[in-house]
Short mmCIF file of C-alpha atoms in Angstrom, two decimals:
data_model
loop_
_atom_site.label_atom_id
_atom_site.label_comp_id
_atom_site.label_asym_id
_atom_site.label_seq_id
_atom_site.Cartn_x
_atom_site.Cartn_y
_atom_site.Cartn_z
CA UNK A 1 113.43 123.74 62.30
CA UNK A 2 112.14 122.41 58.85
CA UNK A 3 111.24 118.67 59.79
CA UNK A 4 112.24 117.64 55.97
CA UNK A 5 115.77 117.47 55.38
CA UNK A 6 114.95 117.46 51.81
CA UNK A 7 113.33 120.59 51.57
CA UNK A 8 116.04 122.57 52.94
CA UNK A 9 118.35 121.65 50.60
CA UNK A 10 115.08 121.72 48.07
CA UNK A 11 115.60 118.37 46.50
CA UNK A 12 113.55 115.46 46.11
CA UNK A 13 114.18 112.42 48.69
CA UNK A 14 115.81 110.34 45.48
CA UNK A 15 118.14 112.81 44.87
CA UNK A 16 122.03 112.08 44.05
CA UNK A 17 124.41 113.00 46.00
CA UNK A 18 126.10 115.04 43.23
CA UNK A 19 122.72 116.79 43.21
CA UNK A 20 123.01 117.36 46.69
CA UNK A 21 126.31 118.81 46.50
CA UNK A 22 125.17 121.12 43.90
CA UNK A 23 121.89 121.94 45.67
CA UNK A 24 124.11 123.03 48.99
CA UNK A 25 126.67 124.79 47.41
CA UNK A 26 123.70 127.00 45.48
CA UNK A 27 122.13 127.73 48.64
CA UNK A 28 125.15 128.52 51.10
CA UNK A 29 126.23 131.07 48.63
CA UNK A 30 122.76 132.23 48.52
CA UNK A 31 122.35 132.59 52.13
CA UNK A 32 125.95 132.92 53.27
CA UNK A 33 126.03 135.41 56.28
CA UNK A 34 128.86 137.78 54.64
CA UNK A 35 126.97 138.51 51.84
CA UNK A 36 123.80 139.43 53.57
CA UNK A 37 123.35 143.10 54.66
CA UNK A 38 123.25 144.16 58.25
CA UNK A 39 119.21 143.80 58.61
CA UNK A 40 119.20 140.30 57.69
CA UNK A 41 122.45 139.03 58.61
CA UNK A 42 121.06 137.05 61.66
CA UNK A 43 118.46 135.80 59.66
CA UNK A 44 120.93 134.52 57.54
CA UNK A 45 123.31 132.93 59.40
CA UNK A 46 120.20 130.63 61.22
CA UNK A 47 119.44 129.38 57.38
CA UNK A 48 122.95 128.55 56.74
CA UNK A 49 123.47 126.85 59.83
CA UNK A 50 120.36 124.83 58.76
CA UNK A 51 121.40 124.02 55.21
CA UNK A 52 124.95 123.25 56.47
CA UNK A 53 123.21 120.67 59.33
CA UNK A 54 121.11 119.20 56.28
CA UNK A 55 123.69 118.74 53.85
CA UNK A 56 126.05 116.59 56.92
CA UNK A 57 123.38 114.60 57.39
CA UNK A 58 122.09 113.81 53.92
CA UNK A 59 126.01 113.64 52.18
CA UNK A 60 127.10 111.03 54.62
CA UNK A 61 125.25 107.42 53.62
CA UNK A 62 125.09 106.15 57.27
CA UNK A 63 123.28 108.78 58.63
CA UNK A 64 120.84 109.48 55.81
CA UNK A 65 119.88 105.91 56.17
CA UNK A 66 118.98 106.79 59.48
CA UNK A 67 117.25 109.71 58.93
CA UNK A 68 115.09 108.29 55.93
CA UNK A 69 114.24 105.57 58.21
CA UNK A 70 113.84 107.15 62.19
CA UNK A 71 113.39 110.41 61.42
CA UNK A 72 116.33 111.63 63.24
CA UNK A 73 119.03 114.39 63.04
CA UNK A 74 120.96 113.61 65.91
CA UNK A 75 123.32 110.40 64.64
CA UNK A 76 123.98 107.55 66.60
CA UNK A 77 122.71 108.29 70.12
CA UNK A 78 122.62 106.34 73.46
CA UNK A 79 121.70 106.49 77.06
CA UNK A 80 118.15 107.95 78.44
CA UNK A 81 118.02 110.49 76.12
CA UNK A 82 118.69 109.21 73.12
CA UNK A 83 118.22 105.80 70.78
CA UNK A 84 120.74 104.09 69.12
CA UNK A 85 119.76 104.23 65.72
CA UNK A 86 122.97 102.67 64.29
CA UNK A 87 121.76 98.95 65.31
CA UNK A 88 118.20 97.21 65.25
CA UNK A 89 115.50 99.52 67.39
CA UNK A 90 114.69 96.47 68.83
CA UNK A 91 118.18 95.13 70.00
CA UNK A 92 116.91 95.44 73.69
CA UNK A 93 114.43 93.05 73.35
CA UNK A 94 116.76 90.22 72.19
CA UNK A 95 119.29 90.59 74.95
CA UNK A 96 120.65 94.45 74.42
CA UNK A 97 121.12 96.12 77.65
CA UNK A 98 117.76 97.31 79.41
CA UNK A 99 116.48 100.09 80.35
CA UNK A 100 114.15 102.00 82.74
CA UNK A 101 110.47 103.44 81.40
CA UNK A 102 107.18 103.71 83.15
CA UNK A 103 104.10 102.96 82.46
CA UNK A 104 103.59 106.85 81.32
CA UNK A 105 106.52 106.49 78.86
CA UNK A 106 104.03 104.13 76.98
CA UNK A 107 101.20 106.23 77.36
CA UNK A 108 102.71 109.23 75.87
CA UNK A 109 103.93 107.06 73.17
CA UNK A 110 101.28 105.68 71.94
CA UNK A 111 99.23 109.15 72.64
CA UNK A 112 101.96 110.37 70.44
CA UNK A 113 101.09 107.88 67.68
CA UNK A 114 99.13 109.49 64.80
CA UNK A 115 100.83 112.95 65.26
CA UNK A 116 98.84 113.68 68.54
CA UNK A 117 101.84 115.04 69.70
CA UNK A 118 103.20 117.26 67.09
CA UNK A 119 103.96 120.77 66.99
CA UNK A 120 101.06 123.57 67.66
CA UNK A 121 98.61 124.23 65.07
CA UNK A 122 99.03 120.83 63.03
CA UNK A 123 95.47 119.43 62.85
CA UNK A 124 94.84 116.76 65.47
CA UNK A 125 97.60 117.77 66.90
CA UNK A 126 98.07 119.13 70.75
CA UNK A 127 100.74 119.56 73.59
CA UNK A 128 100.58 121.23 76.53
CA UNK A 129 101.75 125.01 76.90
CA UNK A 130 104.85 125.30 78.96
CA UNK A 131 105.17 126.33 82.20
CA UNK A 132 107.47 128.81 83.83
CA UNK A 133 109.24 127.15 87.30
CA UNK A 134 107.28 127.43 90.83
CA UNK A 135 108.83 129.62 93.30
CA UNK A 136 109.47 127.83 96.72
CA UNK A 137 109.85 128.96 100.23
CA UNK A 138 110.04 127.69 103.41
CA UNK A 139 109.28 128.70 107.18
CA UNK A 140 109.98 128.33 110.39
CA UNK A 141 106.65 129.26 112.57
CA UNK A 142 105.68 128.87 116.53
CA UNK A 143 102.87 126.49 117.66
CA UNK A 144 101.73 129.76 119.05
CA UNK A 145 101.26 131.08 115.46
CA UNK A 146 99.60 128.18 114.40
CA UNK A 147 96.93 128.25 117.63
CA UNK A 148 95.66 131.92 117.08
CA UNK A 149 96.43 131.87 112.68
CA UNK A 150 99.26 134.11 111.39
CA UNK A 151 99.24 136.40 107.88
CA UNK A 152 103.03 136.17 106.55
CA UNK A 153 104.17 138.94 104.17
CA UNK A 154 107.42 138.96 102.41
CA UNK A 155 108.60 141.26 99.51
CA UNK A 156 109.00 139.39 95.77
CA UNK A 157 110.90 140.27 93.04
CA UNK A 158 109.42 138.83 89.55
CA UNK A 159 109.75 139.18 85.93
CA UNK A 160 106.38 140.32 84.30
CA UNK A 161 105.88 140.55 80.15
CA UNK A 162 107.05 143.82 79.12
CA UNK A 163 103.97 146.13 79.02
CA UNK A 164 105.65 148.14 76.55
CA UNK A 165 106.54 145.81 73.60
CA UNK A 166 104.38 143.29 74.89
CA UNK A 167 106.82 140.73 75.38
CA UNK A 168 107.95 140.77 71.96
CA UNK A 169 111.48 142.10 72.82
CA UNK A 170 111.01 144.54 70.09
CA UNK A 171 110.16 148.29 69.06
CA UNK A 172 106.83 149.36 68.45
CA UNK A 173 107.30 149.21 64.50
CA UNK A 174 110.02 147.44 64.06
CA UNK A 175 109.64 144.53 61.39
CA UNK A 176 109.33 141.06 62.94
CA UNK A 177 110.22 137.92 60.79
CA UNK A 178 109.58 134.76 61.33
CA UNK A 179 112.06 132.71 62.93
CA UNK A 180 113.99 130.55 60.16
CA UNK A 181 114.90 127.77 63.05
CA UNK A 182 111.42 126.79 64.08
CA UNK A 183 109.23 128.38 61.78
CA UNK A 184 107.85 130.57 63.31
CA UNK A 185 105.80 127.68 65.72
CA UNK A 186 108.41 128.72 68.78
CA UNK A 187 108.56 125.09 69.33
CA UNK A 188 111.58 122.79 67.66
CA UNK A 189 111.04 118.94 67.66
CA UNK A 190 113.66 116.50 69.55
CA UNK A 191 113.44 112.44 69.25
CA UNK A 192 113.50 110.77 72.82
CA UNK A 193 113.77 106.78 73.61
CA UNK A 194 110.86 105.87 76.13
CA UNK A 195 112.09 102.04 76.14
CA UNK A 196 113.23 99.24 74.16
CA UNK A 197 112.46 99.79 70.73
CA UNK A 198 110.28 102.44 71.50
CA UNK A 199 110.93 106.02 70.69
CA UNK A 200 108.29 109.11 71.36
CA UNK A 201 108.73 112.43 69.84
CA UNK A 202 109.09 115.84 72.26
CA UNK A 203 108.80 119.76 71.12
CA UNK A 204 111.11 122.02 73.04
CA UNK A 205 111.24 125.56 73.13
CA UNK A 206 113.43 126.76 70.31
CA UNK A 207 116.64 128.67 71.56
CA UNK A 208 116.84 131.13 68.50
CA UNK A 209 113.40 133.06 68.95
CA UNK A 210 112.57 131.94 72.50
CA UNK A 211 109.35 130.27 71.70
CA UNK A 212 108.17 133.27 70.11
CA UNK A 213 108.36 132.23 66.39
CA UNK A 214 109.96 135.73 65.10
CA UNK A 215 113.01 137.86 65.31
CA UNK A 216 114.01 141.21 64.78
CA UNK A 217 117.24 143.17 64.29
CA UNK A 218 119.29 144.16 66.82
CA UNK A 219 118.88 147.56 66.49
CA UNK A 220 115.01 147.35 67.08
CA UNK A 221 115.42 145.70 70.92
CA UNK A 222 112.55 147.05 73.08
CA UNK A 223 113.95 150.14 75.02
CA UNK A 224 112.35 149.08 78.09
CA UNK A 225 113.27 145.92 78.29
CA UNK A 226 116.12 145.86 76.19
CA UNK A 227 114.90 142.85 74.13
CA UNK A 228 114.56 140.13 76.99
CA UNK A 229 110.79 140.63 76.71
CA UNK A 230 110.41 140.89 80.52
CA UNK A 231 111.02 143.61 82.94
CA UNK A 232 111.01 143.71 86.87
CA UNK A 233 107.96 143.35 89.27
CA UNK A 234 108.58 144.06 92.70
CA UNK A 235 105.07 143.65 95.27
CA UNK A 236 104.30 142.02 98.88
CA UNK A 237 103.07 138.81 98.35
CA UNK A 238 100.59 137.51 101.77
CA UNK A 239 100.53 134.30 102.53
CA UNK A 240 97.40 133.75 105.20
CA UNK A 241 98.13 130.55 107.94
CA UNK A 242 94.33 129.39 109.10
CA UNK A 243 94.09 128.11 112.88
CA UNK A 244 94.81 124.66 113.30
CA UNK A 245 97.40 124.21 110.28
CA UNK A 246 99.79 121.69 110.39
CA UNK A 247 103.31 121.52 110.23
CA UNK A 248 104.70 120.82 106.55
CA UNK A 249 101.09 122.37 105.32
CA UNK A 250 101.84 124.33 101.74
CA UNK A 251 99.83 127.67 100.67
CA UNK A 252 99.60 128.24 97.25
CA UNK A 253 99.57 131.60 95.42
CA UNK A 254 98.85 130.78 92.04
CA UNK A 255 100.33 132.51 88.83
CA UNK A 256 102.52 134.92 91.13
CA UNK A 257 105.54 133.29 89.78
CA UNK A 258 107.71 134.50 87.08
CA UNK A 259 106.11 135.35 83.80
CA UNK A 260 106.99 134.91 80.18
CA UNK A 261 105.91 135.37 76.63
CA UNK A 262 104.09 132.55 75.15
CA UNK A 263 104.19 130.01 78.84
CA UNK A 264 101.84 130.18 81.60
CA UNK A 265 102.84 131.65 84.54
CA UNK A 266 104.07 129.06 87.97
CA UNK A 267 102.65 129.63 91.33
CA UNK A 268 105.12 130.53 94.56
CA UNK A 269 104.41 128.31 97.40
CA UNK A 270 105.26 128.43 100.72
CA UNK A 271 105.72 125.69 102.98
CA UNK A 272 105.72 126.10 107.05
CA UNK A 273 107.72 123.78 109.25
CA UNK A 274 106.54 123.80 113.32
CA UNK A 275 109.53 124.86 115.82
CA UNK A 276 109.49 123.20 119.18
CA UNK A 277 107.74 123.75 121.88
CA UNK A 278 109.18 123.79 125.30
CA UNK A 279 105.54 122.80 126.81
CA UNK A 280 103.18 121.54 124.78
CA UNK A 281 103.45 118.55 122.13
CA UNK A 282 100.66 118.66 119.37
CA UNK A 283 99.72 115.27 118.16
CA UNK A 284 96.75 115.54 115.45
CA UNK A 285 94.50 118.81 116.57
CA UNK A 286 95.38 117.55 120.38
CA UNK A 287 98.31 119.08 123.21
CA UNK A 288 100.20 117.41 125.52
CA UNK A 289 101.79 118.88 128.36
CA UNK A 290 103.87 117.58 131.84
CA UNK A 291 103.22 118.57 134.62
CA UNK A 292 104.95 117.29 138.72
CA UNK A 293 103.48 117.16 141.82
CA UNK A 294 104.26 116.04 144.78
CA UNK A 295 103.02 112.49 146.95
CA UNK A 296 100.89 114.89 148.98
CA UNK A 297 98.77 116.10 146.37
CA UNK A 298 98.17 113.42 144.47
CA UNK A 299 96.37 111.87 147.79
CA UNK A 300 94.59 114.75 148.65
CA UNK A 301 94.39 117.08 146.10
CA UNK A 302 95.09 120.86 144.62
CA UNK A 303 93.92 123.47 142.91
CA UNK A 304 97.23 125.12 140.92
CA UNK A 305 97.52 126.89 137.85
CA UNK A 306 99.22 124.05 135.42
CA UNK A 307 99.82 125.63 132.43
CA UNK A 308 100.15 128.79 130.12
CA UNK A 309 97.84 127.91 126.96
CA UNK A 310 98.94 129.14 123.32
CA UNK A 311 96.90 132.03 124.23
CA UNK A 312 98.42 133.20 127.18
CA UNK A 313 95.73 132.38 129.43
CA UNK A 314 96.87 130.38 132.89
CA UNK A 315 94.91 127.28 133.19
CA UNK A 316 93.80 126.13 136.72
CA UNK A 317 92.65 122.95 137.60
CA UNK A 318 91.12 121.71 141.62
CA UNK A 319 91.03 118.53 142.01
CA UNK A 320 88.47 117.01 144.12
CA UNK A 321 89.04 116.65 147.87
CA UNK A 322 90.05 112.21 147.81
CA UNK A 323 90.24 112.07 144.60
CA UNK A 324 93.56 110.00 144.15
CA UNK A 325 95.80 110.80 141.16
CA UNK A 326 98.03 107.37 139.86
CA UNK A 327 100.60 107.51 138.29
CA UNK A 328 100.41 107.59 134.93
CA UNK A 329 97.29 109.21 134.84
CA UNK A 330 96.42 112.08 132.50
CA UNK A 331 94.34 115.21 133.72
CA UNK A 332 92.14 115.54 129.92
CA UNK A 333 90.85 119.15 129.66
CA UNK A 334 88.18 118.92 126.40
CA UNK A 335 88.05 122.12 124.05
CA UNK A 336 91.49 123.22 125.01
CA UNK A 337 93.63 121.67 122.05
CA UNK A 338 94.07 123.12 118.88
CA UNK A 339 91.37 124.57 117.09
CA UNK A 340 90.54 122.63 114.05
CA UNK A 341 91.41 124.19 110.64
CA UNK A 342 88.75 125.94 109.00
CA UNK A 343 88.32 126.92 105.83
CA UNK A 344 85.81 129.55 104.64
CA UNK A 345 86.29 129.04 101.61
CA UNK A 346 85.42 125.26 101.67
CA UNK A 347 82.54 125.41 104.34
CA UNK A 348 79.04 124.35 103.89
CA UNK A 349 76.01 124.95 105.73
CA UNK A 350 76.27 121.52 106.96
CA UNK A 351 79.42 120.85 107.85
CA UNK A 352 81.65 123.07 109.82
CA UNK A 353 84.52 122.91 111.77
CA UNK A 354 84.44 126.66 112.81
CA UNK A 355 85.09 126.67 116.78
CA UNK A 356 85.67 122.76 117.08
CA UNK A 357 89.24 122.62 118.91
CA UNK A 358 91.06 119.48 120.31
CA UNK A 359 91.62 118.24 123.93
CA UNK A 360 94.27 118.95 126.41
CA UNK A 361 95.87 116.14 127.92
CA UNK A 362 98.19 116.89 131.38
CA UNK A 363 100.15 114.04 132.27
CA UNK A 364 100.89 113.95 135.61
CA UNK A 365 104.17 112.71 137.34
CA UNK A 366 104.12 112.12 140.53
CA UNK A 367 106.89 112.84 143.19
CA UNK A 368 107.64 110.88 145.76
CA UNK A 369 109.32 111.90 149.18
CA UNK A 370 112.91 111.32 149.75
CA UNK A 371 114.15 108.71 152.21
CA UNK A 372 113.66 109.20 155.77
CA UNK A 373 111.36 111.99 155.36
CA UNK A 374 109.57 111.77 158.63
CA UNK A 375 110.77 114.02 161.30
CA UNK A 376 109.66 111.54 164.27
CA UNK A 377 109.15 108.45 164.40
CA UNK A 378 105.61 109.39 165.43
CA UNK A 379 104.64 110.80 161.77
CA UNK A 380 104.97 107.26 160.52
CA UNK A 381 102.81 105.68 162.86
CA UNK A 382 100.53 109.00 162.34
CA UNK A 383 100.59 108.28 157.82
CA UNK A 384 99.91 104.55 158.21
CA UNK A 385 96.91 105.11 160.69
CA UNK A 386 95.29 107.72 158.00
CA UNK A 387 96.38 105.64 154.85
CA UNK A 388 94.69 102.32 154.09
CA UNK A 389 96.99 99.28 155.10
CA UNK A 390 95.09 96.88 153.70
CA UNK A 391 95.23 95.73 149.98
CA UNK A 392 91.76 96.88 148.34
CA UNK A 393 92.03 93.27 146.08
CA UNK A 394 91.13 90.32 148.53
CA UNK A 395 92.12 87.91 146.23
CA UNK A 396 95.69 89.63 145.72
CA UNK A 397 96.36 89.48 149.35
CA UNK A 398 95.13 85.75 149.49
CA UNK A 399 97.68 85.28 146.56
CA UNK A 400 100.91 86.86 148.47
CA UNK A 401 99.43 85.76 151.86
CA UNK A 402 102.33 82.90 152.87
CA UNK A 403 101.35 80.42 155.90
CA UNK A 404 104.24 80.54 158.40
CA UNK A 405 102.79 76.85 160.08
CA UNK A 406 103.35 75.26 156.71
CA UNK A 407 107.16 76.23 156.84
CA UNK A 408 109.98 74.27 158.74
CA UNK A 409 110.65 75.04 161.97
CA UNK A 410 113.41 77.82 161.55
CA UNK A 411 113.62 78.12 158.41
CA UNK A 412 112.34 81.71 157.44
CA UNK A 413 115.57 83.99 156.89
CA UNK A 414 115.13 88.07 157.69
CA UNK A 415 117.01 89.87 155.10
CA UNK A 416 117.94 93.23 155.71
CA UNK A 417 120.62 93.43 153.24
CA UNK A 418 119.31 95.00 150.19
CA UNK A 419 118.62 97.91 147.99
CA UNK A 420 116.29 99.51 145.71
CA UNK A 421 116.33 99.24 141.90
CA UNK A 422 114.31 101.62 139.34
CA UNK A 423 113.58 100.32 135.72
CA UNK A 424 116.39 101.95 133.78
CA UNK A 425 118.71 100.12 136.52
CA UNK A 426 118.19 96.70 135.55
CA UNK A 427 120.34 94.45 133.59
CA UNK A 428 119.67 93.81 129.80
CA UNK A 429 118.47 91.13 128.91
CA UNK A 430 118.31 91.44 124.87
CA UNK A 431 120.33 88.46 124.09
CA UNK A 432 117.77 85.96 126.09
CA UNK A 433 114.80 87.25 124.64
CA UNK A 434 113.53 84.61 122.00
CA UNK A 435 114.26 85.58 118.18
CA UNK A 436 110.50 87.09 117.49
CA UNK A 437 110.72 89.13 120.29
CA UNK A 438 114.23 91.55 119.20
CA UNK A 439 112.12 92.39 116.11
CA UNK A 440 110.99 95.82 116.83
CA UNK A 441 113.29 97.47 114.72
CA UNK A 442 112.05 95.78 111.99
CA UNK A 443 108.15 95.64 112.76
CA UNK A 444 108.33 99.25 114.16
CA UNK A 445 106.54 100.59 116.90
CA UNK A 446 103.53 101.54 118.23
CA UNK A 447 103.13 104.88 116.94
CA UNK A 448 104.81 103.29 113.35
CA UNK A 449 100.80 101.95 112.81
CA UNK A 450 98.76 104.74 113.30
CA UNK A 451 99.91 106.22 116.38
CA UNK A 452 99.58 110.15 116.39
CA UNK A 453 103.35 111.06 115.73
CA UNK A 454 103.93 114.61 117.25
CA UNK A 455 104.72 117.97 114.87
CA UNK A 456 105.75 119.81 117.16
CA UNK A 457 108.04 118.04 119.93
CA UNK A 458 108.48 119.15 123.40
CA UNK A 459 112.43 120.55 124.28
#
């Protein structure tokens, strides 16, 4: 739209308001849409709608005050959008309500400053070209597809710029006129409050042409495209997941969004989310797996196929003949993690991570025998003459080591009473711990501070 108020209704910014009254009824019966023929009855209608918007504006005191001094055609406005331009700009500053704005409200403003951000083709002027929207998807893939790398191909459906009228929306010939609204720059300016006191000025894309900056009859729509300047695209987009990708990893394919006349094209991006794993827990380009054996084996050792990799291959590990497994203890298996992304297109002759992969870690839990698991009474005379019955720490058993002389003459009490408690058995004991200590929600944990959290958790 015409920025100057005055110059649609072609008078001077003194002017009367009888001469604006005379200067609007000249032009709406100039431009009034019944009088116009068919061809340029649309055209007609936009200018009267813009003399008519002119002439409310300029005819009523208030608001041509407003406009002579802000620059605005929108009246009084409020809220995040809008400025109140019926009080002082600066009322927020003085104890008007505040508001929310960043610190790139006030860059843009002041880069605005100066008519940096006016419409296209103004000198010194600039903005940047819009942008049709991203098209997002998301996935579910197996730790096994991101061990060995998986290609993903789905079928999209886009709009492309009619090849036929070249996104114009019309006929080969037919006769394009500028657009009355915008002036032919596709682009319409809005006024927008970035803070107290401070407004910033925006250019949308105008909603008569499009952003396009001309028009056309009706009768002379595009046959292909039937005037909506873009037709249908259907193709098999690939989207390529390297080995060693994480979960929540993005691929971009760029401009394969929808396209339009006169915006640059988005990009469709798909985003992958890890399913779990009933084995193996990943934690950074390592795997974790459980695995149970039993008292005897642990003592003196095996040789058993633990697990079944990502691959499918069965991995075996012996044990050494007294090699004791604790519990706790972690069998670590080095090369036979995940394989570390690589990316040809990033690599360098000196720095590669083609065929690096992470470790494997087995944690082994140990299973102890039952109660009364001897057959005779023989066996356990039999274990405890093969087993060590000594502890290996002198100074521990010099520590528990009690001195039945020093101790009153009957006074050492055999209890065979009792039972056996595990861990999880005990009581709590939450509400005696001192204040500092019943902080972990608060502080976090372990893995809260740089712990490897896992991506893909085990069932």
């Amino acid at each position: 739209m015409t920025s100057d108020l005055y110059e649609i209704l072609e008078v001077d910014v003194s002017a009367t308001n009888a001469e604006i009254k005379k200067a609007y009824r000249k032009l709406a019966l100039k431009y009034h849409p019944d009088k116009a023929t068919e061809d340029d009855r649309e055209q007609s209608e936009t200018r009267f709608k813009e003399i008519s918007h002119a002439y409310e504006v300029l005819i009523d005191e208030t608001r041509r005050q407003e406009y002579d001094t802000y620059g605005t055609t929108d009246g009084r406005r409020t809220g995040g959008e809008g400025f109140d331009y019926n009080g002082n700009p600066f009322e927020d500053f003085y104890g008007g309500a505040q508001q929310d704005f960043s610190a790139n409200d006030f860059y843009n403003f002041f880069n605005n400053m100066g008519g940096a951000g006016g419409p296209p083709g103004g000198a010194g002027r600039s903005r940047s070209k819009p942008r049709t929207k991203d098209a997002e998807l998301e996935v579910d893939v197996t730790l096994e597809d991101l061990f060995k790398g998986k290609v993903i191909r789905t079928t999209s459906t886009r709009d492309i710029v009619c090849t036929h009228c070249k996104g114009s929306g019309a006929k080969k010939n037919a006769a394009m006129k500028k657009c009355g609204v915008c002036e032919g720059e596709g682009s319409v300016r809005k006024i927008r409050r970035v803070g107290p006191g401070l407004v910033t000025q925006d250019y949308i894309e105008c909603e008569t042409c499009h952003g396009v900056g001309k028009i056309y009859r009706s009768k002379d729509k595009c046959k292909k495209c039937l005037g909506k300047r873009v037709v249908d695209e259907t193709k098999i987009l690939e989207f390529e997941i390297l080995k060693g990708s994480k979960s929540g990893e993005s691929i971009v394919l760029t401009k394969e969004s929808d396209e339009y006349p006169g915006k640059e094209t988005g990009d469709v991006v798909m985003t992958f989310h890890c399913k779990e794993h009933v084995v193996f827990t990943r934690k950074g380009d390592d795997l974790f797996a459980k695995y149970k054996i039993p008292l005897v084996d642990s003592l003196c050792g095996f040789s058993k196929v633990l697990v079944k990799h990502l691959d499918g291959r069965g991995i075996q590990v012996s044990t050494p003949k007294g090699k004791v497994i604790r519990p706790g203890d972690y069998i670590k298996i080095k090369n036979e993690g995940m394989p570390v992304k690589h990316d040809p297109k990033k690599n360098s002759w000196f720095s590669s991570s083609a065929g690096k992969r992470g470790d494997l870690y087995i944690e082994v839990d140990i299973e102890f025998p039952p109660d009364n698991w001897y057959l005779e009474k023989n066996d356990i005379l039999k274990a405890k003459n093969l087993l060590p019955n000594d502890l290996q720490n002198k100074r521990d058993t010099e520590k528990q080591t009690i001195d039945e002389s020093s101790l009153p003459e009957a006074n050492i009490e055999l209890i065979t009473d009792f039972t056996i408690s595990r861990e999880n058995a005990l009581p709590d004991y939450a509400e005696d711990r001192p204040e500092e200590d019943t902080h972990e929600e608060y502080y976090g944990t372990h893995d809260d501070f740089g712990g490897a959290q896992p991506e893909c958790s085990q069932q």
